[in-house]
Every structure is written in structure tokens, then in C-alpha cells.
Amino acid sequence: MTANNNSINLSTRLQKVAAFLPNGANFADIGSDHAYLPCYVCLQDQTAHAIAGEVNEGPYYSALETVERYMFAKRIEVRLGNGLSVLQKDEVNQVVIAGMGGALIRTILDEGKQSLDTVQRIIAQPNIDERSVRYWFYENGYTISNEAILEENGHIYEIIVADRKADGSQYIPDLFEKQLLFGPILLNEKSDIFIQKWKHERNKRRRVLDEMKKATEKDKQKISAFEKELLWIEEVLGDDNSNPKS
Ligand code: SAM
């Protein structure tokens, strides 16, 4: 990440997140760290406004510094506080929560539900456990309108865009659990990066399963859950098991 006063060279991951915000966005970036994302968006779009939320003082002061450097104090408000508690009712139309684990994103959404009344779009970029974020959207009346998967610096990231329209039609009952795990849109697209991610996950799960089966005290429930998921992954990859290491 490099920045000067006219531009921000943002990570590809956060650029992709930003691309899912509409023109004239009025959004909150929760866990904003240096507030690079809201500053980048405001540099690109003169009509955008943001609230940058941070729970920790270090990143909060870094965010204040960045906003001051770009002279965006009138368009980006930096607030110190936990998750969505920094928001008043009806203040923003979009929320970004990026660069955290899925469980934390889910907790932030759950604890702050009452702040989401006017929020039309949530853009989540969980570093792990994307499934739990998708499940939260499913349970809370959001439909996944877009997903992206990308590789940067050796990491594969998923971005989940959820819009408030509770038709739930994207889920097919027989495929529901698979769609939650792989992502309904990513599963349809099966991009090269998606295949790369799930080959890696398949190999990792095979190793873990081997270890679990060797244990003296076997956790049969866990083993069977792992076996079920491994089978789904193999199906999605079109494995014929003739070349299990590929
Ligand atoms: N969003 C940026 C990104 O995607 O690059 C920063 C990600 S950084 C790894 C996670 C940030 O979230 C940290 O600055 C941390 O202080 C903040 N954070 C963690 N839990 C939080 C919470 N409950 N509410 C607000 N911020 C939180």
C-alpha cells in the first residue's frame, strides 16, 4: 500500500471491494484500520461519504491521520467503537467489513443488527470461514448478489456482496449446504482461482482426515462431517480419484 496526496495505491483485494460500492455511496467501513478504503473511494467519487469505524486506538488514530492528510474530514468521519455500534440509526446505505475472520464478521453483524435498517448492501471480505457469513445473510434477509475470488500475495480472498431482498431464490434445497460452503455464484462460475483454492483445501482436508483416523480416540462425528465435505469438494473438482494428488 502506498499513498500520496492525490492517489492511493490500494491492494487489489480492497479495490475489488470498492468496485462493489455504487456511485454516491454513503457507507461505513467497519474495521477500517488506516481508512485507506474510504479515502480511495472518496478520491474516485466526489459524491461519496463514509464513516470509518475502528475498535482499537492505534488504527483509529492512523485512520484520523489519513483522513486529515487527504483533507476528507467533511466526507469521512472516523469513529472509535466496537463494530456497528459506531453507527446511529439510518446513517449509511452500505456497510463494508473486510479483512477479518468470518466468525468475527458474523458477530459484528449480529450484534449490530439494529443499525442495519437502511443498509441496502453489505460487502464482506472474510479471510476465512466464508460459510458462516453466507449463512448469516441467508438467515437475515440478504441475498448474495455478487461474489468475487482473487489471489494476491499468495493468499486467496473471497468477497461476498449481499443485498437486502429476501427472496432466497438463489438457494436450491438439495444444494443448500454446498452453496453455503463454496458460494452460490462462485460455484456456478468455477473460475481458475476457485479451482486452485479448492484443490488446496481438498489436499489439506485429506491430510487432516488421515490424522483423525489414526488417532486413538476417534471423533466419529467430526470424521464423518469432514468426509462429507471432502466428497463435495471432490465432486466440485470433478475428481475421478485416479489421480488423488493432482
Ligand atoms: N479492513 C481493512 C482491510 O481489509 O485491509 C483492515 C483489516 S485489519 C486486518 C482488521 C481491522 O479491524 C483492525 O484494524 C482491527 O482493529 C479492526 N477490528 C477488529 N475487530 C473490530 C470490531 N469489532 N469493530 C471494529 N473494528 C474491529
Tab-separated table of C-alpha atoms and ligand atoms in Angstrom:
chain	number	residue	atom	x	y	z
A	1	MET	CA	0.000	0.000	0.000
A	2	THR	CA	1.463	3.394	-0.946
A	3	ALA	CA	-0.238	6.747	-0.728
A	4	ASN	CA	0.405	10.332	-1.782
A	5	ASN	CA	-1.998	13.238	-1.532
A	6	ASN	CA	-3.726	12.617	-4.876
A	7	SER	CA	-3.957	8.874	-5.099
A	8	ILE	CA	-3.849	5.717	-3.078
A	9	ASN	CA	-2.297	2.589	-4.435
A	10	LEU	CA	-4.748	0.248	-2.735
A	11	SER	CA	-4.435	-3.548	-2.625
A	12	THR	CA	-6.230	-5.367	-5.443
A	13	ARG	CA	-8.394	-7.003	-2.770
A	14	LEU	CA	-9.687	-3.678	-1.437
A	15	GLN	CA	-10.008	-2.205	-4.945
A	16	LYS	CA	-12.303	-5.082	-5.765
A	17	VAL	CA	-14.294	-4.436	-2.568
A	18	ALA	CA	-14.578	-0.740	-3.527
A	19	ALA	CA	-15.842	-1.666	-7.000
A	20	PHE	CA	-18.993	-3.124	-5.401
A	21	LEU	CA	-19.989	0.232	-3.912
A	22	PRO	CA	-22.413	2.288	-6.004
A	23	ASN	CA	-21.638	5.845	-7.162
A	24	GLY	CA	-22.541	8.310	-4.453
A	25	ALA	CA	-22.093	5.673	-1.798
A	26	ASN	CA	-22.799	6.608	1.795
A	27	PHE	CA	-21.101	3.763	3.574
A	28	ALA	CA	-19.459	2.528	6.743
A	29	ASP	CA	-16.118	0.751	6.678
A	30	ILE	CA	-16.009	-1.266	9.871
A	31	GLY	CA	-12.507	-2.255	10.944
A	32	SER	CA	-11.092	0.431	8.679
A	33	ASP	CA	-7.508	0.334	10.008
A	34	HIS	CA	-5.782	3.235	8.148
A	35	ALA	CA	-9.025	4.296	6.427
A	36	TYR	CA	-7.367	3.701	3.069
A	37	LEU	CA	-10.519	2.197	1.586
A	38	PRO	CA	-12.832	5.156	2.354
A	39	CYS	CA	-10.129	7.630	1.230
A	40	TYR	CA	-9.651	5.686	-2.023
A	41	VAL	CA	-13.415	5.670	-2.666
A	42	CYS	CA	-13.726	9.382	-1.908
A	43	LEU	CA	-10.816	10.167	-4.254
A	44	GLN	CA	-12.528	8.247	-7.057
A	45	ASP	CA	-16.037	9.569	-6.416
A	46	GLN	CA	-16.578	13.194	-5.412
A	47	THR	CA	-20.084	12.366	-4.182
A	48	ALA	CA	-19.148	9.518	-1.796
A	49	HIS	CA	-19.297	9.805	2.008
A	50	ALA	CA	-18.118	7.373	4.650
A	51	ILE	CA	-17.836	6.525	8.304
A	52	ALA	CA	-14.645	4.684	9.234
A	53	GLY	CA	-15.150	2.560	12.366
A	54	GLU	CA	-12.314	1.185	14.473
A	55	VAL	CA	-12.339	-0.619	17.789
A	56	ASN	CA	-8.625	-0.202	18.503
A	57	GLU	CA	-6.963	3.106	19.298
A	58	GLY	CA	-3.825	2.550	17.176
A	59	PRO	CA	-5.691	2.027	13.891
A	60	TYR	CA	-8.250	4.677	14.923
A	61	TYR	CA	-5.505	7.318	15.135
A	62	SER	CA	-3.959	6.063	11.869
A	63	ALA	CA	-7.380	6.463	10.229
A	64	LEU	CA	-7.729	10.015	11.576
A	65	GLU	CA	-4.270	10.828	10.225
A	66	THR	CA	-5.038	9.502	6.733
A	67	VAL	CA	-8.362	11.349	6.568
A	68	GLU	CA	-6.650	14.560	7.656
A	69	ARG	CA	-3.845	14.087	5.106
A	70	TYR	CA	-6.378	13.852	2.279
A	71	MET	CA	-8.470	16.678	3.765
A	72	PHE	CA	-11.555	14.495	3.778
A	73	ALA	CA	-12.766	15.411	7.273
A	74	LYS	CA	-16.056	16.713	5.813
A	75	ARG	CA	-16.736	13.477	3.928
A	76	ILE	CA	-15.211	10.768	6.129
A	77	GLU	CA	-15.933	10.609	9.824
A	78	VAL	CA	-13.645	8.378	11.873
A	79	ARG	CA	-15.272	6.837	14.944
A	80	LEU	CA	-13.843	4.722	17.747
A	81	GLY	CA	-16.035	1.828	18.841
A	82	ASN	CA	-16.965	-1.813	18.543
A	83	GLY	CA	-18.430	-2.977	15.224
A	84	LEU	CA	-21.674	-1.377	14.094
A	85	SER	CA	-22.187	0.377	17.453
A	86	VAL	CA	-20.402	3.404	15.943
A	87	LEU	CA	-23.439	3.966	13.692
A	88	GLN	CA	-26.585	5.905	14.546
A	89	LYS	CA	-29.855	4.690	13.073
A	90	ASP	CA	-30.313	5.313	9.318
A	91	GLU	CA	-26.865	6.836	8.789
A	92	VAL	CA	-25.483	4.714	5.955
A	93	ASN	CA	-26.746	2.714	2.987
A	94	GLN	CA	-23.829	0.318	2.584
A	95	VAL	CA	-21.506	-1.430	5.012
A	96	VAL	CA	-18.061	-2.884	4.282
A	97	ILE	CA	-16.437	-5.351	6.684
A	98	ALA	CA	-13.166	-6.625	5.239
A	99	GLY	CA	-10.005	-8.405	6.263
A	100	MET	CA	-11.309	-10.306	9.303
A	101	GLY	CA	-12.354	-13.863	10.026
A	102	GLY	CA	-15.870	-14.930	9.100
A	103	ALA	CA	-16.836	-15.597	12.714
A	104	LEU	CA	-15.916	-12.046	13.739
A	105	ILE	CA	-17.792	-10.556	10.766
A	106	ARG	CA	-20.828	-12.598	11.724
A	107	THR	CA	-20.617	-11.428	15.355
A	108	ILE	CA	-20.303	-7.790	14.255
A	109	LEU	CA	-23.372	-8.133	12.016
A	110	ASP	CA	-25.359	-9.970	14.641
A	111	GLU	CA	-24.585	-7.579	17.472
A	112	GLY	CA	-25.335	-4.573	15.271
A	113	LYS	CA	-28.490	-5.752	13.503
A	114	GLN	CA	-30.469	-2.762	14.760
A	115	SER	CA	-28.111	-0.411	12.862
A	116	LEU	CA	-28.783	-2.118	9.543
A	117	ASP	CA	-32.370	-0.912	8.893
A	118	THR	CA	-31.409	1.376	5.998
A	119	VAL	CA	-28.466	-0.678	4.813
A	120	GLN	CA	-29.152	-1.971	1.316
A	121	ARG	CA	-25.815	-3.613	0.694
A	122	ILE	CA	-23.211	-5.335	2.839
A	123	ILE	CA	-19.841	-6.143	1.313
A	124	ALA	CA	-18.000	-8.736	3.381
A	125	GLN	CA	-14.490	-9.978	2.767
A	126	PRO	CA	-13.846	-12.731	5.295
A	127	ASN	CA	-10.292	-14.083	5.374
A	128	ILE	CA	-11.584	-17.472	6.497
A	129	ASP	CA	-14.918	-19.196	7.184
A	130	GLU	CA	-16.907	-17.541	4.414
A	131	ARG	CA	-19.660	-20.075	5.012
A	132	SER	CA	-20.713	-18.568	8.339
A	133	VAL	CA	-21.061	-15.122	6.735
A	134	ARG	CA	-23.216	-16.534	3.921
A	135	TYR	CA	-25.368	-18.290	6.486
A	136	TRP	CA	-25.863	-15.040	8.403
A	137	PHE	CA	-27.015	-13.353	5.172
A	138	TYR	CA	-29.391	-16.229	4.469
A	139	GLU	CA	-30.897	-16.053	7.972
A	140	ASN	CA	-31.232	-12.282	7.974
A	141	GLY	CA	-32.960	-11.482	4.689
A	142	TYR	CA	-29.997	-10.642	2.485
A	143	THR	CA	-29.485	-12.170	-0.953
A	144	ILE	CA	-25.994	-12.648	-2.332
A	145	SER	CA	-25.953	-10.504	-5.457
A	146	ASN	CA	-22.300	-10.924	-6.314
A	147	GLU	CA	-19.178	-12.776	-5.276
A	148	ALA	CA	-15.549	-12.495	-6.269
A	149	ILE	CA	-12.463	-14.597	-5.680
A	150	LEU	CA	-8.942	-13.336	-6.224
A	151	GLU	CA	-5.365	-14.129	-5.417
A	152	GLU	CA	-2.940	-11.576	-4.022
A	153	ASN	CA	0.492	-12.105	-2.466
A	154	GLY	CA	-0.055	-15.829	-2.222
A	155	HIS	CA	-3.460	-15.563	-0.495
A	156	ILE	CA	-6.833	-16.334	-1.995
A	157	TYR	CA	-9.613	-13.993	-0.900
A	158	GLU	CA	-13.369	-14.152	-1.334
A	159	ILE	CA	-15.652	-11.139	-1.428
A	160	ILE	CA	-19.370	-11.563	-0.748
A	161	VAL	CA	-21.851	-8.864	-1.746
A	162	ALA	CA	-25.262	-9.139	-0.121
A	163	ASP	CA	-28.312	-7.007	-0.898
A	164	ARG	CA	-31.408	-6.651	1.189
A	165	LYS	CA	-34.042	-8.560	-0.716
A	166	ALA	CA	-35.207	-11.663	0.984
A	167	ASP	CA	-36.321	-13.797	-1.941
A	168	GLY	CA	-33.869	-16.552	-1.033
A	169	SER	CA	-34.323	-17.910	-4.545
A	170	GLN	CA	-30.623	-18.384	-5.170
A	171	TYR	CA	-30.531	-21.458	-2.952
A	172	ILE	CA	-31.565	-24.829	-4.322
A	173	PRO	CA	-32.725	-27.027	-1.402
A	174	ASP	CA	-30.611	-30.034	-2.426
A	175	LEU	CA	-27.547	-27.850	-2.945
A	176	PHE	CA	-28.024	-25.501	0.004
A	177	GLU	CA	-25.104	-26.665	2.154
A	178	LYS	CA	-22.758	-26.831	-0.813
A	179	GLN	CA	-23.787	-23.362	-1.960
A	180	LEU	CA	-23.042	-22.022	1.515
A	181	LEU	CA	-19.600	-23.610	1.536
A	182	PHE	CA	-18.493	-22.757	-1.995
A	183	GLY	CA	-20.585	-19.630	-2.584
A	184	PRO	CA	-23.639	-19.802	-4.860
A	185	ILE	CA	-22.103	-17.554	-7.523
A	186	LEU	CA	-18.514	-18.785	-7.227
A	187	LEU	CA	-19.775	-22.358	-7.537
A	188	ASN	CA	-21.549	-21.509	-10.797
A	189	GLU	CA	-18.535	-19.723	-12.229
A	190	LYS	CA	-15.832	-22.177	-11.125
A	191	SER	CA	-13.015	-19.805	-12.032
A	192	ASP	CA	-9.375	-20.930	-12.154
A	193	ILE	CA	-8.683	-19.322	-8.755
A	194	PHE	CA	-11.712	-21.099	-7.285
A	195	ILE	CA	-10.382	-24.449	-8.549
A	196	GLN	CA	-6.938	-23.600	-7.151
A	197	LYS	CA	-8.423	-22.787	-3.732
A	198	TRP	CA	-10.480	-25.957	-3.515
A	199	LYS	CA	-7.634	-28.224	-4.708
A	200	HIS	CA	-5.585	-26.817	-1.854
A	201	GLU	CA	-8.487	-27.283	0.604
A	202	ARG	CA	-9.074	-30.822	-0.634
A	203	ASN	CA	-5.438	-31.794	-0.050
A	204	LYS	CA	-5.446	-30.154	3.382
A	205	ARG	CA	-8.638	-31.968	4.382
A	206	ARG	CA	-7.276	-35.309	3.169
A	207	ARG	CA	-4.249	-34.849	5.427
A	208	VAL	CA	-6.394	-33.846	8.418
A	209	LEU	CA	-8.735	-36.801	7.856
A	210	ASP	CA	-5.788	-39.205	7.755
A	211	GLU	CA	-4.588	-37.820	11.089
A	212	MET	CA	-8.054	-38.007	12.638
A	213	LYS	CA	-8.430	-41.623	11.584
A	214	LYS	CA	-5.050	-42.521	13.097
A	215	ALA	CA	-5.947	-41.034	16.498
A	216	THR	CA	-6.506	-43.498	19.348
A	217	GLU	CA	-9.661	-41.624	20.451
A	218	LYS	CA	-11.540	-41.108	17.190
A	219	ASP	CA	-14.116	-38.324	16.916
A	220	LYS	CA	-16.538	-40.181	14.647
A	221	GLN	CA	-18.895	-37.219	14.187
A	222	LYS	CA	-16.081	-34.923	13.145
A	223	ILE	CA	-14.630	-37.570	10.831
A	224	SER	CA	-17.947	-38.080	9.079
A	225	ALA	CA	-18.503	-34.287	8.720
A	226	PHE	CA	-15.021	-33.984	7.176
A	227	GLU	CA	-15.671	-36.943	4.870
A	228	LYS	CA	-18.930	-35.399	3.680
A	229	GLU	CA	-17.254	-32.088	2.874
A	230	LEU	CA	-14.321	-33.794	1.201
A	231	LEU	CA	-16.748	-35.644	-1.043
A	232	TRP	CA	-18.443	-32.363	-2.006
A	233	ILE	CA	-15.063	-30.828	-2.826
A	234	GLU	CA	-14.075	-33.843	-4.925
A	235	GLU	CA	-17.405	-33.669	-6.758
A	236	VAL	CA	-16.993	-29.958	-7.464
A	237	LEU	CA	-13.456	-30.532	-8.731
A	238	GLY	CA	-14.695	-33.396	-10.867
A	239	ASP	CA	-12.228	-35.778	-9.226
A	240	ASP	CA	-12.244	-39.301	-10.594
A	241	ASN	CA	-9.876	-40.394	-7.781
A	242	SER	CA	-7.490	-41.843	-10.343
A	243	ASN	CA	-5.070	-39.024	-9.582
A	244	PRO	CA	-5.781	-38.105	-5.956
A	245	LYS	CA	-2.735	-35.817	-5.552
A	246	SER	CA	-3.422	-33.537	-8.563
B	1	SAM	N1	-10.477	-3.506	6.635
B	1	SAM	C1	-9.048	-3.406	6.442
B	1	SAM	C2	-8.611	-4.338	5.348
B	1	SAM	O1	-9.436	-5.123	4.865
B	1	SAM	O2	-7.434	-4.283	4.965
B	1	SAM	C3	-8.299	-3.706	7.729
B	1	SAM	C4	-8.301	-5.129	8.140
B	1	SAM	S1	-7.442	-5.343	9.656
B	1	SAM	C5	-6.754	-6.909	9.464
B	1	SAM	C6	-8.765	-5.585	10.788
B	1	SAM	C7	-9.133	-4.298	11.498
B	1	SAM	O3	-10.381	-4.484	12.135
B	1	SAM	C8	-8.135	-3.924	12.573
B	1	SAM	O4	-7.731	-2.590	12.374
B	1	SAM	C9	-8.912	-4.096	13.881
B	1	SAM	O5	-8.547	-3.153	14.854
B	1	SAM	C10	-10.349	-3.894	13.417
B	1	SAM	N2	-11.367	-4.574	14.202
B	1	SAM	C11	-11.343	-5.827	14.709
B	1	SAM	N3	-12.483	-6.093	15.376
B	1	SAM	C12	-13.262	-4.994	15.268
B	1	SAM	C13	-14.550	-4.637	15.746
B	1	SAM	N4	-15.260	-5.479	16.481
B	1	SAM	N5	-15.033	-3.407	15.441
B	1	SAM	C14	-14.297	-2.542	14.714
B	1	SAM	N6	-13.072	-2.808	14.252
B	1	SAM	C15	-12.563	-4.018	14.514
